XYZ file of C-alpha atoms in Angstrom:
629
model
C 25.011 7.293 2.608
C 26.901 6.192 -0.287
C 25.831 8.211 -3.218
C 25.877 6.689 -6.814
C 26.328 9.002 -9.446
C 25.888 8.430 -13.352
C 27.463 4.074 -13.580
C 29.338 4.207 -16.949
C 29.523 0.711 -18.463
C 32.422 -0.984 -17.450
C 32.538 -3.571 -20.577
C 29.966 -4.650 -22.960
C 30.530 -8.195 -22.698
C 31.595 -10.348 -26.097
C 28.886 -11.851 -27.992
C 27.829 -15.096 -26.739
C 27.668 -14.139 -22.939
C 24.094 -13.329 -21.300
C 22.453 -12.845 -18.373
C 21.555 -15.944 -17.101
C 22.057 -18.322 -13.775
C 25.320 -20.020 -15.775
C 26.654 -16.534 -15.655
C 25.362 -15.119 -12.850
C 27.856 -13.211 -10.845
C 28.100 -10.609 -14.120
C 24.535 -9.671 -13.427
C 24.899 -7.651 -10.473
C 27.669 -5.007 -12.245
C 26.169 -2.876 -15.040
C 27.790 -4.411 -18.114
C 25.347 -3.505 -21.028
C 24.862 -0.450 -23.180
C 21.874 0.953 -21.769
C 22.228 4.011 -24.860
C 22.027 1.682 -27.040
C 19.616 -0.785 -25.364
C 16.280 -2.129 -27.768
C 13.047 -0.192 -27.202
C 9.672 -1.079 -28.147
C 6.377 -1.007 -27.882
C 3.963 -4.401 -28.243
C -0.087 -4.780 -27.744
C -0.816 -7.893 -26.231
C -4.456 -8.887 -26.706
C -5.911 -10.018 -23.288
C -8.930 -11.489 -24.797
C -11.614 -8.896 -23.268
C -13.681 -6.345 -24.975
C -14.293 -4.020 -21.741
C -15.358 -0.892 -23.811
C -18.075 -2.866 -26.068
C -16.886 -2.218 -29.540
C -17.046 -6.063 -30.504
C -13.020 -6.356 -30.760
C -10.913 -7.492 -28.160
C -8.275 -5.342 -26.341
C -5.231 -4.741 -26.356
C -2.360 -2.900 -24.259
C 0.150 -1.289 -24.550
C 3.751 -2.869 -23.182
C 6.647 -0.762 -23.871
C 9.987 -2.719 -23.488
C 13.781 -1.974 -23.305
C 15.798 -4.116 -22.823
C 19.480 -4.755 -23.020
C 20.863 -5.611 -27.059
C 24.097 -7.722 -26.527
C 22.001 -10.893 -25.324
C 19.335 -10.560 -27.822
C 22.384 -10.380 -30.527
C 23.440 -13.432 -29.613
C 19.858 -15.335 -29.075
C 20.494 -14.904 -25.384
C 17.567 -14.522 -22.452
C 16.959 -12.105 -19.934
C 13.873 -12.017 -17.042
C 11.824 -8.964 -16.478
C 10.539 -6.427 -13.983
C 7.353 -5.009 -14.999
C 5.296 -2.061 -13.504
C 1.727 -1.951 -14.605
C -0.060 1.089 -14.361
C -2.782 3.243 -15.387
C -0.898 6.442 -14.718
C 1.382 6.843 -17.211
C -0.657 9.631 -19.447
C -2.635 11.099 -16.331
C -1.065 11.165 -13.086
C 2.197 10.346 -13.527
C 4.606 8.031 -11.052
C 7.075 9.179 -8.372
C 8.144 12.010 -6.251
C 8.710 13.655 -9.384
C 5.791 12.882 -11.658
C 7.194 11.402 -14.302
C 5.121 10.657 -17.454
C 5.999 8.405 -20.714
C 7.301 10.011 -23.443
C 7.538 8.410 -27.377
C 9.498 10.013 -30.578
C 7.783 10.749 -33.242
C 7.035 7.445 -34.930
C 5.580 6.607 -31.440
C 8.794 4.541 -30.184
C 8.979 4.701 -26.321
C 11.757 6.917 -24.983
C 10.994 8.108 -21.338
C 10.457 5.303 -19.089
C 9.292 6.896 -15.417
C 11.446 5.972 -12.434
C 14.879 4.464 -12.484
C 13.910 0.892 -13.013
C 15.369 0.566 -16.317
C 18.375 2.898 -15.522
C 19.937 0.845 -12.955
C 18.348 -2.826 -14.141
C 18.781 -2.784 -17.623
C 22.583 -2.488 -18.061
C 22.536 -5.415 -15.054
C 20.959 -7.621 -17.580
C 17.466 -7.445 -17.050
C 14.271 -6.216 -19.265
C 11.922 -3.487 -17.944
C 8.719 -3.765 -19.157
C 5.838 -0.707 -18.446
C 2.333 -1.710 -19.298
C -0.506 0.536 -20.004
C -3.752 -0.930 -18.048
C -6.432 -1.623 -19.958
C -8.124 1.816 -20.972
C -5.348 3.890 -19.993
C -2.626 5.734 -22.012
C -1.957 3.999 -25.303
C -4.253 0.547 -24.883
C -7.886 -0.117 -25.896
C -10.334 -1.453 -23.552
C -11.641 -0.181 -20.269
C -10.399 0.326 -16.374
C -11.951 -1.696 -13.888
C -10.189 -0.410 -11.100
C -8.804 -3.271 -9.564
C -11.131 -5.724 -11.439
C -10.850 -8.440 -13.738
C -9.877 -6.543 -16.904
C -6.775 -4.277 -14.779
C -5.243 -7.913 -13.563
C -6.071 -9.620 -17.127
C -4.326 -6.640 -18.356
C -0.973 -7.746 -16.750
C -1.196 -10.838 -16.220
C -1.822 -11.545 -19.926
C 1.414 -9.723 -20.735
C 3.329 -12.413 -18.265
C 1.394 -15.295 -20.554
C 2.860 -13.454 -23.741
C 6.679 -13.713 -22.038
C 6.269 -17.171 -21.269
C 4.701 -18.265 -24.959
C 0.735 -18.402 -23.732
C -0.266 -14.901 -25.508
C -0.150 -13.361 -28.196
C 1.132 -9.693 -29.010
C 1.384 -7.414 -32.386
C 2.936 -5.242 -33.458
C 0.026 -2.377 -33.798
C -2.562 -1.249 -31.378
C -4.954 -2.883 -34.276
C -3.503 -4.968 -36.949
C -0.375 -5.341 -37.359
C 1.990 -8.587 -36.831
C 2.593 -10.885 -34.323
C 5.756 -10.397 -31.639
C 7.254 -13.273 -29.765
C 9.096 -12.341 -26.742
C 12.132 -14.825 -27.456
C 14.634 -12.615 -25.412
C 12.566 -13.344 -22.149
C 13.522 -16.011 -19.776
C 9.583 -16.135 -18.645
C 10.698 -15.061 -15.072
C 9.072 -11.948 -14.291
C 9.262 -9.802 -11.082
C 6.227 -7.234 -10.229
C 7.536 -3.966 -8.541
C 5.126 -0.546 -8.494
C 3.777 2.137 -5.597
C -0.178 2.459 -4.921
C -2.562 0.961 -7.776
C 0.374 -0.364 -9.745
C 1.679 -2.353 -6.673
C -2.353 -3.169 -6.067
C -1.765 -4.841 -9.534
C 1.066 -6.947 -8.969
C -1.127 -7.965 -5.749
C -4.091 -8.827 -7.765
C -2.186 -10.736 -10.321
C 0.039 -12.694 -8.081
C -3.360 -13.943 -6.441
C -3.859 -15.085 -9.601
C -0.843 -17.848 -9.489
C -0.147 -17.503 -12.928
C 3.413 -19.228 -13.830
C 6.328 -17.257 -14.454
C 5.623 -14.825 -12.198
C 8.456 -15.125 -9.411
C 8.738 -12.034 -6.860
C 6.572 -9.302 -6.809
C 7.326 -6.022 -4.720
C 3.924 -4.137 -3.339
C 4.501 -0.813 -2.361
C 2.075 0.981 -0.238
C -0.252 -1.558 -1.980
C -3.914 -2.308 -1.817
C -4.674 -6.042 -1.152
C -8.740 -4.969 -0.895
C -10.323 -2.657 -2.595
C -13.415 -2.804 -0.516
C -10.789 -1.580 2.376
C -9.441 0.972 0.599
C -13.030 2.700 -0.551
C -14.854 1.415 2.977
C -14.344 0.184 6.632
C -16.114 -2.996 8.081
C -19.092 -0.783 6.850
C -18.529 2.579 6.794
C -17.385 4.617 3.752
C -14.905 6.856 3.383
C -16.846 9.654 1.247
C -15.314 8.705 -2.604
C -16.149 5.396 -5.206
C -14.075 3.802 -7.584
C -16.152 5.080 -10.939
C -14.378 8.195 -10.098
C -11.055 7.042 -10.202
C -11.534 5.051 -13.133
C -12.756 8.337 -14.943
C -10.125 10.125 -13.506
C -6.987 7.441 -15.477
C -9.178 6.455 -18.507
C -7.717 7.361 -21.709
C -10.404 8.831 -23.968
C -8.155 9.812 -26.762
C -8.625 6.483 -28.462
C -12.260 6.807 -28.997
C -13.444 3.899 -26.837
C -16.606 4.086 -24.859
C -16.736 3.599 -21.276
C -19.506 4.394 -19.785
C -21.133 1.460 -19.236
C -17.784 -0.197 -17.065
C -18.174 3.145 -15.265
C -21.864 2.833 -14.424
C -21.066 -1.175 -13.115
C -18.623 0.266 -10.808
C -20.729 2.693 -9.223
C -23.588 0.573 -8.987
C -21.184 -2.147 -7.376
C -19.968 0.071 -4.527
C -23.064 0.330 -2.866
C -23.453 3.556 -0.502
C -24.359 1.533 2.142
C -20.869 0.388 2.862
C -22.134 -3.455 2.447
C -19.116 -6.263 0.789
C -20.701 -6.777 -1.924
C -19.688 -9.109 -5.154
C -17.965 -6.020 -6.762
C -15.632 -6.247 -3.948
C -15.252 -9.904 -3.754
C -13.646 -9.931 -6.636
C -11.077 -6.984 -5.556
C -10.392 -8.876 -2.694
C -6.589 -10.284 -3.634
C -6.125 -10.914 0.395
C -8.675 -13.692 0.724
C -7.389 -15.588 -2.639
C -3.564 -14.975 -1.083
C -3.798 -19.016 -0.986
C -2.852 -18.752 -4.662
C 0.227 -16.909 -4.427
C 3.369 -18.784 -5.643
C 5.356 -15.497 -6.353
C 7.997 -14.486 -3.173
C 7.101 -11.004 -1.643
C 8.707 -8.089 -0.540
C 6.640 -5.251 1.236
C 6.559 -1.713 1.348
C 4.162 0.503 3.690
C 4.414 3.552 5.221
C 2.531 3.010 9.078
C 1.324 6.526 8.940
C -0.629 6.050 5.366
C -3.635 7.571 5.890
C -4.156 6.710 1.850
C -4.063 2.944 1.420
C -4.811 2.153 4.774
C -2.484 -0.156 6.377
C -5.448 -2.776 6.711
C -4.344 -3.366 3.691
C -0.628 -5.118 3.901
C -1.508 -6.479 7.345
C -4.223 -8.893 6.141
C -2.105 -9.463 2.606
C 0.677 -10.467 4.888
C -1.558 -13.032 7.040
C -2.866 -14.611 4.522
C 0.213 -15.027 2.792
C 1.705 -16.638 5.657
C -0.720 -18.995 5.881
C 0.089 -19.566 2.136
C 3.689 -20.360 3.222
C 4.795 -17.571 1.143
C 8.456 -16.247 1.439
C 8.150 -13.056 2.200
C 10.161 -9.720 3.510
C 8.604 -6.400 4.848
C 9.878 -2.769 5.026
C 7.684 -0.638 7.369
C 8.437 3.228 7.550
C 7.383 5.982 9.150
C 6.195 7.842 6.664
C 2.933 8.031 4.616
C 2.098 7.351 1.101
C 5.982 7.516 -0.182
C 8.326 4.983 -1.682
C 11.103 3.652 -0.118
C 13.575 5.213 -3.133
C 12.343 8.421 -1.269
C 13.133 7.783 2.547
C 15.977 5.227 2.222
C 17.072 5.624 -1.638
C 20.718 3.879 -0.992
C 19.954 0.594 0.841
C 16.379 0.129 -0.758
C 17.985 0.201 -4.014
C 20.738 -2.141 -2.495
C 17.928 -4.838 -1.115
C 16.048 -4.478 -4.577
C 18.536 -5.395 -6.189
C 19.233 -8.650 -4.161
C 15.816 -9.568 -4.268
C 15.255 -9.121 -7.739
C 18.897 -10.832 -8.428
C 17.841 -13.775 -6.244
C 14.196 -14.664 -7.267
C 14.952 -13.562 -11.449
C 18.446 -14.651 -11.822
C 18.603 -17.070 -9.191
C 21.604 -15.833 -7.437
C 22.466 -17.267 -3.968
C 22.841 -13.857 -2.294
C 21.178 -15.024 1.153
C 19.036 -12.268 1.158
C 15.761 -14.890 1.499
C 17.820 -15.328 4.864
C 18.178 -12.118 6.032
C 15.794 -10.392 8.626
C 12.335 -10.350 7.725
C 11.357 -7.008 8.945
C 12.633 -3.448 9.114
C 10.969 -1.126 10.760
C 11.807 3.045 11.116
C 11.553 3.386 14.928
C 12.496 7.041 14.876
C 12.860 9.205 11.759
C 16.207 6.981 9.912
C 16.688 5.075 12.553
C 15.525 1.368 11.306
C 15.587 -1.457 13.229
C 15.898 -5.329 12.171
C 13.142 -7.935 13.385
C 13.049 -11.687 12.625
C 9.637 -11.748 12.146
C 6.482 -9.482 11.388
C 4.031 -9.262 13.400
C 6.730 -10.034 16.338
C 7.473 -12.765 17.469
C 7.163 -12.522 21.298
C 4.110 -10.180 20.256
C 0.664 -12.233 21.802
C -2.965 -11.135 21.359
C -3.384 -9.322 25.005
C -7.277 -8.696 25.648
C -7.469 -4.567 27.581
C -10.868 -3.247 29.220
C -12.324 -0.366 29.926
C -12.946 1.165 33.573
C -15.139 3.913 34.548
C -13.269 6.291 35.991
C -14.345 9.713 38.340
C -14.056 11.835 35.630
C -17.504 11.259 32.857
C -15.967 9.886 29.617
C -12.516 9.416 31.393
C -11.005 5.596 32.463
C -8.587 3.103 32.878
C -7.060 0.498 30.346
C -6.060 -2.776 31.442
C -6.039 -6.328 31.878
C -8.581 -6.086 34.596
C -12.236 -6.502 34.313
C -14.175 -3.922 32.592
C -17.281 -1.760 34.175
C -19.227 0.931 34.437
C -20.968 2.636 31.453
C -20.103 6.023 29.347
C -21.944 8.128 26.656
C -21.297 10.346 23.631
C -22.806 11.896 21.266
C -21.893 11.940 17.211
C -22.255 15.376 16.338
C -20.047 14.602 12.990
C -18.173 18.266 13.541
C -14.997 16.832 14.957
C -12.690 14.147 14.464
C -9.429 12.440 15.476
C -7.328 15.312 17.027
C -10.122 17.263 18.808
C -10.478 13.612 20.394
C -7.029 12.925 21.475
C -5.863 16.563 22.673
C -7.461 17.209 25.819
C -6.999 13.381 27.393
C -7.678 14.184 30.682
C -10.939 16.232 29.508
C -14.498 15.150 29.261
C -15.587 15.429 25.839
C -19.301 15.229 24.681
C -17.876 13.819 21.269
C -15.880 10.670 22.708
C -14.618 8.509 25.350
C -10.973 8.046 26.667
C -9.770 5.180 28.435
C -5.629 4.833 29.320
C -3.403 2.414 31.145
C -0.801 4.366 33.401
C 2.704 5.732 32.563
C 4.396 2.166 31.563
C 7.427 0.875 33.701
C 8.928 -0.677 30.507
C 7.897 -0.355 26.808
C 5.892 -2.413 25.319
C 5.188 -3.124 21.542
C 2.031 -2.973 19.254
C 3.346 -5.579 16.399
C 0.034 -6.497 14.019
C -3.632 -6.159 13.545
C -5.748 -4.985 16.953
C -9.747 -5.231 16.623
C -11.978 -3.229 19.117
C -15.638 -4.961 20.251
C -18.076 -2.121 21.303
C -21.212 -3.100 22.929
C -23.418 -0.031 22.250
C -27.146 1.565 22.424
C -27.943 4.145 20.200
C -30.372 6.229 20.468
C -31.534 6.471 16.831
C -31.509 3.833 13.867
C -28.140 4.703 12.241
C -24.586 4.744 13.994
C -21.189 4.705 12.930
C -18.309 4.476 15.232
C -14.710 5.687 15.088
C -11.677 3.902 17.423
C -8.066 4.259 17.738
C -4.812 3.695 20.015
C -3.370 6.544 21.041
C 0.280 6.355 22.580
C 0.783 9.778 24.975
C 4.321 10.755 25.589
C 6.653 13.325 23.565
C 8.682 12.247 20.654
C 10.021 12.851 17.109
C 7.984 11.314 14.208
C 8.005 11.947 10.486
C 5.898 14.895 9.348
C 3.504 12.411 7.492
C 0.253 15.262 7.287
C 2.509 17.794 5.321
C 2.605 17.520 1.539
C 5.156 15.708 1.296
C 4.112 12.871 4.154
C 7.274 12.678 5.951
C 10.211 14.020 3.446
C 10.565 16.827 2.299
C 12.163 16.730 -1.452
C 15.302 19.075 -1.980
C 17.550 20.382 -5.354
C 20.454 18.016 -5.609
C 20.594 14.741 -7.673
C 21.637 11.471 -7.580
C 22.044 9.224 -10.427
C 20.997 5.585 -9.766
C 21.700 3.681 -13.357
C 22.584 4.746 -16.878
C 21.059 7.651 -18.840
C 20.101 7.939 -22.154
C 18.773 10.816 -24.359
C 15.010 11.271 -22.944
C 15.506 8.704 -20.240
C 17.253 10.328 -16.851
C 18.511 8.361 -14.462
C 19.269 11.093 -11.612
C 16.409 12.213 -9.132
C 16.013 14.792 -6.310
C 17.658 13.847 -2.723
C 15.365 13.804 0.219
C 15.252 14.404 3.589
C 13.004 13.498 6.230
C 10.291 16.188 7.485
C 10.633 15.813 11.334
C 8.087 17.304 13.763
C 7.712 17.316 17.652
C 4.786 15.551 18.818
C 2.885 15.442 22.694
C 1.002 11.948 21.182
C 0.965 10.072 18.445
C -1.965 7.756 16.835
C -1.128 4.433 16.238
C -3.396 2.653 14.682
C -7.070 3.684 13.805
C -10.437 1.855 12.304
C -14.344 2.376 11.705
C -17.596 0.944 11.402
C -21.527 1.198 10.865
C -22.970 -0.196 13.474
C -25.776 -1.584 11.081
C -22.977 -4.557 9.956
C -22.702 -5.743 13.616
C -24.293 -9.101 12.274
C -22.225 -9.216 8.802
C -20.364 -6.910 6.403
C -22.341 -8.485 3.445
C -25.775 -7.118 4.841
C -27.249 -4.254 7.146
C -29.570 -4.961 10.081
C -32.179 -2.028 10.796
C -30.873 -0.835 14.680
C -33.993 -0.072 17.359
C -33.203 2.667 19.322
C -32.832 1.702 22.806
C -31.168 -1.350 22.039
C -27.478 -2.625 22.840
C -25.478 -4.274 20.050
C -22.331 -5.627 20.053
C -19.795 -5.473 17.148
C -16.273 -5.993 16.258
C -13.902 -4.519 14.191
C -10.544 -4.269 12.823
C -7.786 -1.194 13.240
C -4.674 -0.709 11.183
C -2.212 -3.102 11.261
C 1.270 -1.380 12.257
C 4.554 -1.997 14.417
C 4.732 0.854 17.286
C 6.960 0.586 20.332
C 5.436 2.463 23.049
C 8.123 4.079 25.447
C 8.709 3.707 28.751
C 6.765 6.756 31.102
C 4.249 6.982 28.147
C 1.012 5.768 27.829
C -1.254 3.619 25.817
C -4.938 4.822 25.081
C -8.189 4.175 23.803
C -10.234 6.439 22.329
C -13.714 5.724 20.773
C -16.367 7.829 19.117
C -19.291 8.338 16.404
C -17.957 9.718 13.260
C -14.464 10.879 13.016
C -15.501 13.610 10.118
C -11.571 13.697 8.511
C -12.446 9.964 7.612
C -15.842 8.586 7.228
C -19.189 9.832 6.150
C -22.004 9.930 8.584
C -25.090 7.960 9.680
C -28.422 9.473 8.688
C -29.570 10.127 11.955
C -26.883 11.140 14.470
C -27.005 9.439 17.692
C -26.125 9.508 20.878
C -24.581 6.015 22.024
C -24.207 4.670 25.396
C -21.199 1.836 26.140
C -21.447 -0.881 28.286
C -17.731 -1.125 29.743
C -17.841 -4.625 30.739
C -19.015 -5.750 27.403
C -16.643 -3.378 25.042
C -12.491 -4.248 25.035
C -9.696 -3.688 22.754
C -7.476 -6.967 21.021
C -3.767 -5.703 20.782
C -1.274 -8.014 19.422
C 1.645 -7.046 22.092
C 5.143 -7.568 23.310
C 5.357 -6.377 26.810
C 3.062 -5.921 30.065
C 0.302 -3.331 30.518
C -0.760 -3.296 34.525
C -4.079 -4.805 35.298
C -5.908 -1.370 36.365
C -3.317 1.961 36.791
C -4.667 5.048 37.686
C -6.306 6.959 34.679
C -5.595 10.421 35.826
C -2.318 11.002 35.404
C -2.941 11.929 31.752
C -1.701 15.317 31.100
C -3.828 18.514 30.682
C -4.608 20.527 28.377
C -4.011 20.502 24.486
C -1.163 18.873 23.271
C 0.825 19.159 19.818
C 0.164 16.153 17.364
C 0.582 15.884 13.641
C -2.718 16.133 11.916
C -4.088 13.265 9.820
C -5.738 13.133 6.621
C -7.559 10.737 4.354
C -7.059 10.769 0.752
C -9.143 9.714 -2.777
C -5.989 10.461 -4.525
C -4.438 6.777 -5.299
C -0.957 7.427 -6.838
């Protein structure tokens, strides 16, 4: 790895001379006085009043941004990072927070964004979300005043808003250094934003760079039905700043009457739903998910990334193993290489070739990354596998044959994922197993699978639990510990300038390894009740069969030679999803219930099912998580 420590400034360039596509080339060097670089703070009014006090709101943007150009009337783009952390959570590995003097001028800017962009030529711009550290207003989570919030900023740097110079009062700022182009970049809810705000196709917005990134809430707090156990009001309590006096209450209460218990897609979620209005996107973009983030679920870039396609969107995709972690924190030297070619390319418009490069890399083994042309891949096809009873009660065969037989289980809501997948060649009274043989060649699981169950319950309320399970030893990032797959250690590296309250240097990392006997690749749940729609439950009759379909993570997982591919299904998988109100037993119909695998390779048409090994077998432990950061 080639470490970067401290840049000094190699020149600050003559007056006259600014960062622009005539003078491109000196854009990628650090070549401005990032010490001496202007900081501010502006309130742009986004024309809501989300907390009810009959004045509109503003936030809070605090700028820095490079001096020599704006002495000389010169122009530079932007990367922004909206958040609502900045006060409560923090960002990064590190949990940074912002930090003002005493006259309340910004000093501290969290991350290295402005480090390593800033003396490059480029304006960094953090925004306070609407009802969060230093701006007035409310936190929708997600909703229409958290995009507003950002996207009105974007108007402001392209002459369409208006900003002051005081959170009330004050004067009004023009943002006459910006060149209007503005590039998106943050992990978790501030990535979520740039999503949101890019489906908004507002102008001047070129690139935006989604890291582990929600593209629907409703998938985020729920599964085609089933809920995950925690609701939005919560989190927007949890970021809300309630030093400034504003009342929010009433924002609160429309959020948690919104997210209806029941697990329906309701209109509160419609409008969180950036994925199905990806048809608006102009903005290039550049994704970042961990395939083991048991957090924001991976749902979540898969169907962003589908419907941007079909939006003819340029787009690039980094895919790791790890879980809810930024890139800068598994691959720190080439992701701030490629970030810096994207952002020089779609800002600056520098003809770098990077929009030609690969469009996927994927981590294959911990570090070891491998190029693709195309995500999902492109020899991947959508290969239909069914279920065959086997001699063994609960126990079958995967494959391309036809399905039969029946099975049973019962949802005692005690166990979940692991207890499932440890003793494969087991009976279990909690779920069923079904698995192709040990595979003659690998074979690849590139995209979004979906599982159709045709079940009976025995009572009115089900939910049901599914995922792929591939059986063979191997070495996989530690993504259950604390860290999710690196573990953080005491040296530094410096990645930009720094400047008194503003660091540029950060903690190395390494990645947390473990030895596995199986690994879970890809996972998804359901009520049973929203067999007929997501929008509406439909009361089940014991005794009855239903069929229903629905979705598990998206991912990229090569499946080794010798190993095997499984199926596992049961009721609720209690590490994940809350349960029905009267736990069932359900009953399967084989020949009716499949699984949809997007895949590269051949699976046999019926191997034998019991050559799965006995016994318990080691396995990294999963997690959910409330905690969006």
């Amino acid at each position: 790895m080639r470490v970067r420590a401290g840049f000094c400034v190699a020149a600050v360039l003559a007056a006259g001379l600014v960062a622009t596509p005539a003078t491109a080339a000196a854009a990628t060097e650090p070549q401005y006085d990032f010490a001496g670089a202007i900081r501010e703070t502006v309130w742009v009014d986004i024309g809501r009043d989300g907390d009810g006090d009959g004045v509109t709101d503003r936030v809070a943007a605090d700028i820095v941004r490079p001096a020599e150009p704006a002495a000389s009337g010169g122009k530079v783009p932007v990367i922004m990072d909206a958040s609502p952390y900045y006060s409560s959570v923090g960002r990064g590995n590190e949990t940074e927070f912002k930090t003002y003097d005493d006259q309340g001028r910004p000093v501290g800017f969290p991350l290295y964004y402005d480090n390593y962009f800033v003396p490059r030529g480029y304006a960094v711009v953090l925004v306070d979300l609407a009802g969060t550290n230093r701006s007035t207003g409310c936190v929708d989570v997600g909703g229409k005043s958290d995009v507003t919030s950002a996207k009105t900023v974007i108007d402001w740097l392209n002459g369409r808003a208006t900003a002051y110079s005081a959170k009330s009062g004050g004067s009004a700022v023009s943002a006459d250094w910006s060149t209007g182009n503005v590039g998106m970049i943050g992990k978790s809810y501030d990535g979520t934003i740039a999503n949101g705000v890019a489906a908004t196709g507002v102008d001047g917005l070129k690139t935006i760079v989604p890291i582990s990134a929600i593209s629907s809430w409703y998938d985020y707090y729920r599964s085609d039905g089933a809920t995950f156990g925690f609701d939005p009001d919560g989190l927007a309590q949890t970021v809300e700043n309630r030093n400034g006096g504003q009342d929010c209450s009433a924002q609160n209460k429309k959020l948690a009457d919104g997210a209806t218990q029941n697990g329906d897609y309701g209109p509160l979620w419609a409008e969180r739903d950036y994925a199905a209005q990806a048809k608006n996107v102009h903005a290039s973009v550049f994704v970042s998910h961990g395939v083991n983030d048991l957090n924001v679920k991976t749902i979540n870039f898969g169907q962003w990334w589908d419907g941007l396609a079909a939006a003819g969107v340029q787009r690039k995709i980094w895919l790791s193993q790890t879980g809810h972690v930024d890139p800068f924190d598994y691959r720190r030297t080439e992701w701030v290489d490629t970030l810096h070619r994207w952002f020089d390319h779609y800002l600056l418009d520098i003809d770098n070739g990077i929009e030609k490069e690969p469009v996927a890399t994927v981590e294959r083994e911990p570090d070891q990354w491998a190029d693709q042309p195309a995500y999902p891949a492109k020899d991947a096809s959508e290969t239909t596998l069914n279920l065959q009873a086997g001699s063994t009660p609960g126990i079958g065969t995967l494959g391309t044959g036809a399905g039969s037989g029946t099975a049973s289980f019962t949802d005692r809501a005690k166990t979940g994922e692991d207890a499932w997948a440890a003793n494969p060649s087991e009976t279990s009274a909690d779920r069923v197993l079904y698995s192709t043989g040990a595979l003659s060649s690998p074979v690849q699981v590139s995209g979004t699978s979906s599982v159709t169950v045709t079940a009976t319950p025995s009572t009115d309320s089900a939910r049901l639990s599914a995922m792929l399970v591939d059986y063979g030893p191997a070495k996989i990032r530690n993504f259950s510990a604390g860290g999710e797959g690196i573990t953080t250690g005491s040296d530094e590296t410096c990645w930009g300038e720094n400047a008194t309250g503003d660091d540029a240097c950060y903690k190395t990392t390494s990645a947390d390894i473990a030895d596995v006997d199986y690994t879970i690749v890809s996972r998804g749940w359901a009520d049973l009740a929203n067999h007929q729609s997501l929008s509406e439950e439909s009361p089940l009759t014991p005794g009855t069969p239903y069929s229903m379909t629905f979705r598990l993570a998206s991912t990229d997982h090569v499946v080794p030679a010798g190993h095997r591919l499984a199926l596992v299904i049961g009721g609720t998988d209690i590490d994940f999803i809350t349960p029905p109100a009267n736990l069932p037993k359900l009953s399967l119909d084989l020949a009716k219930t499949s699984v949809r695998i997007p895949l590269a390779g051949a699976v046999p048409a019926g191997p034998r099912a019991d050559r799965l090994p006995a016994g318990p077998l080691a396995h990294v432990a999963g997690r959910a998580s409330g905690d969006l950061r």
